Tab-separated table of C-alpha atoms and ligand atoms in Angstrom:
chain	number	residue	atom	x	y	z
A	1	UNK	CA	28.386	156.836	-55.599
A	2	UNK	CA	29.492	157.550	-51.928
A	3	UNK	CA	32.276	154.434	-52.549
A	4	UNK	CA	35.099	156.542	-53.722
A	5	UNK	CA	34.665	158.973	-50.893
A	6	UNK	CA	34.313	156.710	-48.468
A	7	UNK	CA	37.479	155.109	-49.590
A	8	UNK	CA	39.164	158.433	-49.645
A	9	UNK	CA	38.408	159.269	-46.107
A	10	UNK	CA	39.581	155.318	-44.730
A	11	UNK	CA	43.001	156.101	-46.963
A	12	UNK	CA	43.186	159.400	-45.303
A	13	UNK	CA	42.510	158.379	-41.972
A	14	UNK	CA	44.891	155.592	-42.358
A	15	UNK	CA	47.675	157.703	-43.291
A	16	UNK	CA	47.025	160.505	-40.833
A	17	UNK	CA	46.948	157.289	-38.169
A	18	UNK	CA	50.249	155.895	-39.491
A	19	UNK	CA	51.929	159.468	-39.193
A	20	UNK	CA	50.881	159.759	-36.122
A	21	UNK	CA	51.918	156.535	-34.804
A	22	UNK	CA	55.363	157.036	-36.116
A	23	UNK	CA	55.455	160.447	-34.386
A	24	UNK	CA	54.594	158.118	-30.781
A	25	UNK	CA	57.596	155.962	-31.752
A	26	UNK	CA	60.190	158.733	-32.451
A	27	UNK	CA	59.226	160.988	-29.544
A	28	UNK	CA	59.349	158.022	-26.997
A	29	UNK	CA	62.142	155.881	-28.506
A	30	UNK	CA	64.266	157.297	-26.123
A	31	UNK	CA	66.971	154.484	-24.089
A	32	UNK	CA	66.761	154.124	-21.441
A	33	UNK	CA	63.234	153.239	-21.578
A	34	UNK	CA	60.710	152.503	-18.471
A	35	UNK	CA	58.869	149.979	-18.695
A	36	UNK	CA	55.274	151.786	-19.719
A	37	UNK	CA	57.225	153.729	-22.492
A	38	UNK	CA	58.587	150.455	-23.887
A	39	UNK	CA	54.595	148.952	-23.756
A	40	UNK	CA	53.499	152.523	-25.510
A	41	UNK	CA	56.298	151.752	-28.408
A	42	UNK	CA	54.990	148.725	-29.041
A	43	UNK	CA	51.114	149.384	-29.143
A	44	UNK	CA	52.410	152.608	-31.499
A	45	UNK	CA	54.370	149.843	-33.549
A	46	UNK	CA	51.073	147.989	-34.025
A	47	UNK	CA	48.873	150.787	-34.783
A	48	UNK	CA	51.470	151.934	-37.677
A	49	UNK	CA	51.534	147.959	-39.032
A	50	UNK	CA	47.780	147.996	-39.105
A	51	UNK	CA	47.516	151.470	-40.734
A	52	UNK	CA	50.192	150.603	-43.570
A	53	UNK	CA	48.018	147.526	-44.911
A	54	UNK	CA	45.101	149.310	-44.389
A	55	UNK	CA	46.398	152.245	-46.920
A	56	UNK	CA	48.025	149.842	-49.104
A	57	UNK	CA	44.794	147.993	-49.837
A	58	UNK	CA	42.805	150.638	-49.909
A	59	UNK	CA	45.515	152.886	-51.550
A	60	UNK	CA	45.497	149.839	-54.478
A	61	UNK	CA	41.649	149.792	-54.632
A	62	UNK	CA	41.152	153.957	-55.556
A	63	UNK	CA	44.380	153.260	-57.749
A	64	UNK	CA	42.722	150.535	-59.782
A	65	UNK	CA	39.286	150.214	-59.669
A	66	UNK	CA	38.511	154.434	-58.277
A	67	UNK	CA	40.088	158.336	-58.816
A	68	UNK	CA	41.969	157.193	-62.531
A	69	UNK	CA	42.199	153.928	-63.061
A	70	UNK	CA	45.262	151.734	-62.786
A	71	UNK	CA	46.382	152.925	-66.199
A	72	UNK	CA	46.838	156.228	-65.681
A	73	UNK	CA	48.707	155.373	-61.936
A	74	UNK	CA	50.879	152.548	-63.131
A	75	UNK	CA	51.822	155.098	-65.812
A	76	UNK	CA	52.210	158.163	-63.309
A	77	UNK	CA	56.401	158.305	-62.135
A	78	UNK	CA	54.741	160.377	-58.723
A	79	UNK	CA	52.858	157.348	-58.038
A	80	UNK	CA	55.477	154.802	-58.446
A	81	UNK	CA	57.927	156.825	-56.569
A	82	UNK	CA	55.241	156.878	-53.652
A	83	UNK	CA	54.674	153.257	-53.825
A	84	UNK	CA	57.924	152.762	-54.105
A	85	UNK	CA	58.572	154.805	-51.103
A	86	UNK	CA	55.712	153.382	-49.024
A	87	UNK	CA	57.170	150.084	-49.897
A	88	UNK	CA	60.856	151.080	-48.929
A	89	UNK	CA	59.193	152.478	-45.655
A	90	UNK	CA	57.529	148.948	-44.738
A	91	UNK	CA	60.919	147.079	-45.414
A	92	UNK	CA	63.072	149.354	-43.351
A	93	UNK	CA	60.089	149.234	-40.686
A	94	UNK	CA	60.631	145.299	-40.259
A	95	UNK	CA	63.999	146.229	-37.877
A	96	UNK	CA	62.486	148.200	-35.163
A	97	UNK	CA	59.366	145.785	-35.140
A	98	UNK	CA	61.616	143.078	-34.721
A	99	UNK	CA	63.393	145.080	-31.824
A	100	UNK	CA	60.343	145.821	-30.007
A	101	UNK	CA	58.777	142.525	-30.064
A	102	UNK	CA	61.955	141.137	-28.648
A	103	UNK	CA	61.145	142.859	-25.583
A	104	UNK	CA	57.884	141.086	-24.988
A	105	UNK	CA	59.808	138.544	-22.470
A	106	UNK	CA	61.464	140.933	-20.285
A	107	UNK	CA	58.559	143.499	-20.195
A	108	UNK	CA	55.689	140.397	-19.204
A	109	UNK	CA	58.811	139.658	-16.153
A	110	UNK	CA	58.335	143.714	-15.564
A	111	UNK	CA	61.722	144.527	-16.779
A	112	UNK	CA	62.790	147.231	-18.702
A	113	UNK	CA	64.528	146.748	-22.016
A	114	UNK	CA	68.181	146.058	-22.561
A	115	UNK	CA	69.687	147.077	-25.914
A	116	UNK	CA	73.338	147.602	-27.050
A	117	UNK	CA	74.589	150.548	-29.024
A	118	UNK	CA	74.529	149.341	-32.283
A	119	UNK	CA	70.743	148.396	-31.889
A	120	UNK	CA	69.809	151.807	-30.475
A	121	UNK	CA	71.545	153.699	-33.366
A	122	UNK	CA	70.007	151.258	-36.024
A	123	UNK	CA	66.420	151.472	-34.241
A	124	UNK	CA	66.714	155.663	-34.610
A	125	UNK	CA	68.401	155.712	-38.200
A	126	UNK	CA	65.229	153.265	-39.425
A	127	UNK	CA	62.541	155.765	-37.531
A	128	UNK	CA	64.174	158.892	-39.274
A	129	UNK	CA	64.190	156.716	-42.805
A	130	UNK	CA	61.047	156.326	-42.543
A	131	UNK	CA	59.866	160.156	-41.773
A	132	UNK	CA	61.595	160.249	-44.755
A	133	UNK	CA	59.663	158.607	-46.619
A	134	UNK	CA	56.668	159.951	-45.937
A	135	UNK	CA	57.860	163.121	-46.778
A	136	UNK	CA	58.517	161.749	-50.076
A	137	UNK	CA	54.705	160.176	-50.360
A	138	UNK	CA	53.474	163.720	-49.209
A	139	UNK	CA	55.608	165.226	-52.279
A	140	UNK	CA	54.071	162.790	-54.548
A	141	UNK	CA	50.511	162.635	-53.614
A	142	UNK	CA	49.249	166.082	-54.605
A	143	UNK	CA	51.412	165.825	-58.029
A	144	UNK	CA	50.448	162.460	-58.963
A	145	UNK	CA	46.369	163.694	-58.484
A	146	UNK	CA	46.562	166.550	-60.670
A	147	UNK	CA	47.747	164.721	-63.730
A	148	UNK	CA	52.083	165.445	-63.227
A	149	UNK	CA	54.501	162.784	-63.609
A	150	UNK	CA	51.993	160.914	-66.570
A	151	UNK	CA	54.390	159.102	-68.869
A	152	UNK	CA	51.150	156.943	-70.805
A	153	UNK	CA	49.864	157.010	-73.963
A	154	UNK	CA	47.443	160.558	-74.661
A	155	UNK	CA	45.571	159.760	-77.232
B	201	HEM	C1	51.897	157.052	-45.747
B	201	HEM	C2	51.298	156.714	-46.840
B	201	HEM	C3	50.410	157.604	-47.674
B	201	HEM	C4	50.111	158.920	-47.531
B	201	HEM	C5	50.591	159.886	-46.464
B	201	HEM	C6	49.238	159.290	-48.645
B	201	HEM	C7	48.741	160.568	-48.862
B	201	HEM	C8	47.860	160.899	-49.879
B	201	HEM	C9	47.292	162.217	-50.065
B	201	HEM	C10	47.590	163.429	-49.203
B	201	HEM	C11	46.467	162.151	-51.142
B	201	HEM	C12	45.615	163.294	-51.736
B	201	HEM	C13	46.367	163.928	-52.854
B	201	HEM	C14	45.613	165.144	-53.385
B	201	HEM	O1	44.461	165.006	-53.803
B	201	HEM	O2	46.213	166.226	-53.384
B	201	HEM	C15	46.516	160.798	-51.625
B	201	HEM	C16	45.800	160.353	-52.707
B	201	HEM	C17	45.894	159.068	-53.191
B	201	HEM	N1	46.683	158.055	-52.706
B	201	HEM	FE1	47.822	158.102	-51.048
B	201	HEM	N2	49.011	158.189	-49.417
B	201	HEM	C18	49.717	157.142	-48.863
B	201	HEM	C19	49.798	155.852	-49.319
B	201	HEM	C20	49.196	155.427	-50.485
B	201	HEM	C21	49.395	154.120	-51.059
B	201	HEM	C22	50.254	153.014	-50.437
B	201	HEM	C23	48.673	154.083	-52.222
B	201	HEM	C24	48.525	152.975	-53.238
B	201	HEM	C25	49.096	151.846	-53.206
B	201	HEM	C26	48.003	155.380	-52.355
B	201	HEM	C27	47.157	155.730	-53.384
B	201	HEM	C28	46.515	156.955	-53.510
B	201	HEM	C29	45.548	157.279	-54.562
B	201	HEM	C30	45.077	156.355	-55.675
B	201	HEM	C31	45.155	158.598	-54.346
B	201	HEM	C32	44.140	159.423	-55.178
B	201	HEM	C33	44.878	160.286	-56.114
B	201	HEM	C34	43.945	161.068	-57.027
B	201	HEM	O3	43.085	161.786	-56.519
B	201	HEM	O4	44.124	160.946	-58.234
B	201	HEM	N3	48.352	156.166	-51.280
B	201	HEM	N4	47.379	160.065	-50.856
């Protein structure tokens, strides 16, 4: 009985914990970078990777065994386009990870970061893709629960 709640409050907190962690990264992803902001990215950067498979497990639970069942989501366009976008968030997420673990070496030697340009402007362009999406999700979400977007049979 309390199992679909419960679930609702973990995918909540999740997402609230992802936004947030995303927020860390774009307010301190700021080059040149001291060496405690660089160690604050990356926690952020592992916080956000944990919250994203927490949602999308427990996201895919409520979608097919809780709320409406997987027929009615799998036939929704609002929740495809947030999966879709959720999804599109994680891949574009892989090239800042991949950036900030590559400073593991030179921040275990106490060294700050070096990064060209190119990596900088990338870095920025995949943070501000992602706030993106979520803006997207957050569109989707509230549309998707009250019964818009259903393309499935109704009879
Ligand atoms: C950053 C990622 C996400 C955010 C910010 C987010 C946000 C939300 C919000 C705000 C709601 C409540 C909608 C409402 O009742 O008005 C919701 C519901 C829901 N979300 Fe997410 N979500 C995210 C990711 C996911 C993912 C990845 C999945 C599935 C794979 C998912 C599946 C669901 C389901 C099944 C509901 C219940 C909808 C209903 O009540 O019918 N969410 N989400």
């Amino acid at each position: 009985m309390y199992l679909p709640a419960l679930l609702a409050f973990v995918h909540h907190l999740a997402a609230f914990t992802l936004v947030a962690a995303l927020a860390v990264e774009v307010s301190l992803f700021k080059p040149p970078l001291a060496v405690v902001q660089a160690r604050r990215i990356q926690r952020a950067d592992m916080v956000f990777g944990i919250a994203a498979g927490v949602l999308l497990v427990v996201g895919l639970l409520r979608a097919v065994y809780f709320e409406k069942g997987g027929g009615y989501y799998f036939a929704n366009a609002f929740f495809l386009t947030k999966l879709i976008a959720f999804l599109a968030a994680g891949v574009i997420s892989i090239y800042p990870t991949v950036l900030f673990l590559s400073w593991s070496k030179a921040l275990r030697e106490g060294a700050t970061p070096e990064m060209s340009a190119e990596q900088i402007r990338r870095a920025r362009m995949c943070l501000m893709l992602e706030l993106t999406a979520i803006v997207v999700i957050l569109f989707c979400a509230p549309l998707m629960a009250r019964g818009f977007g259903y393309f499935g049979n109704r009879s």
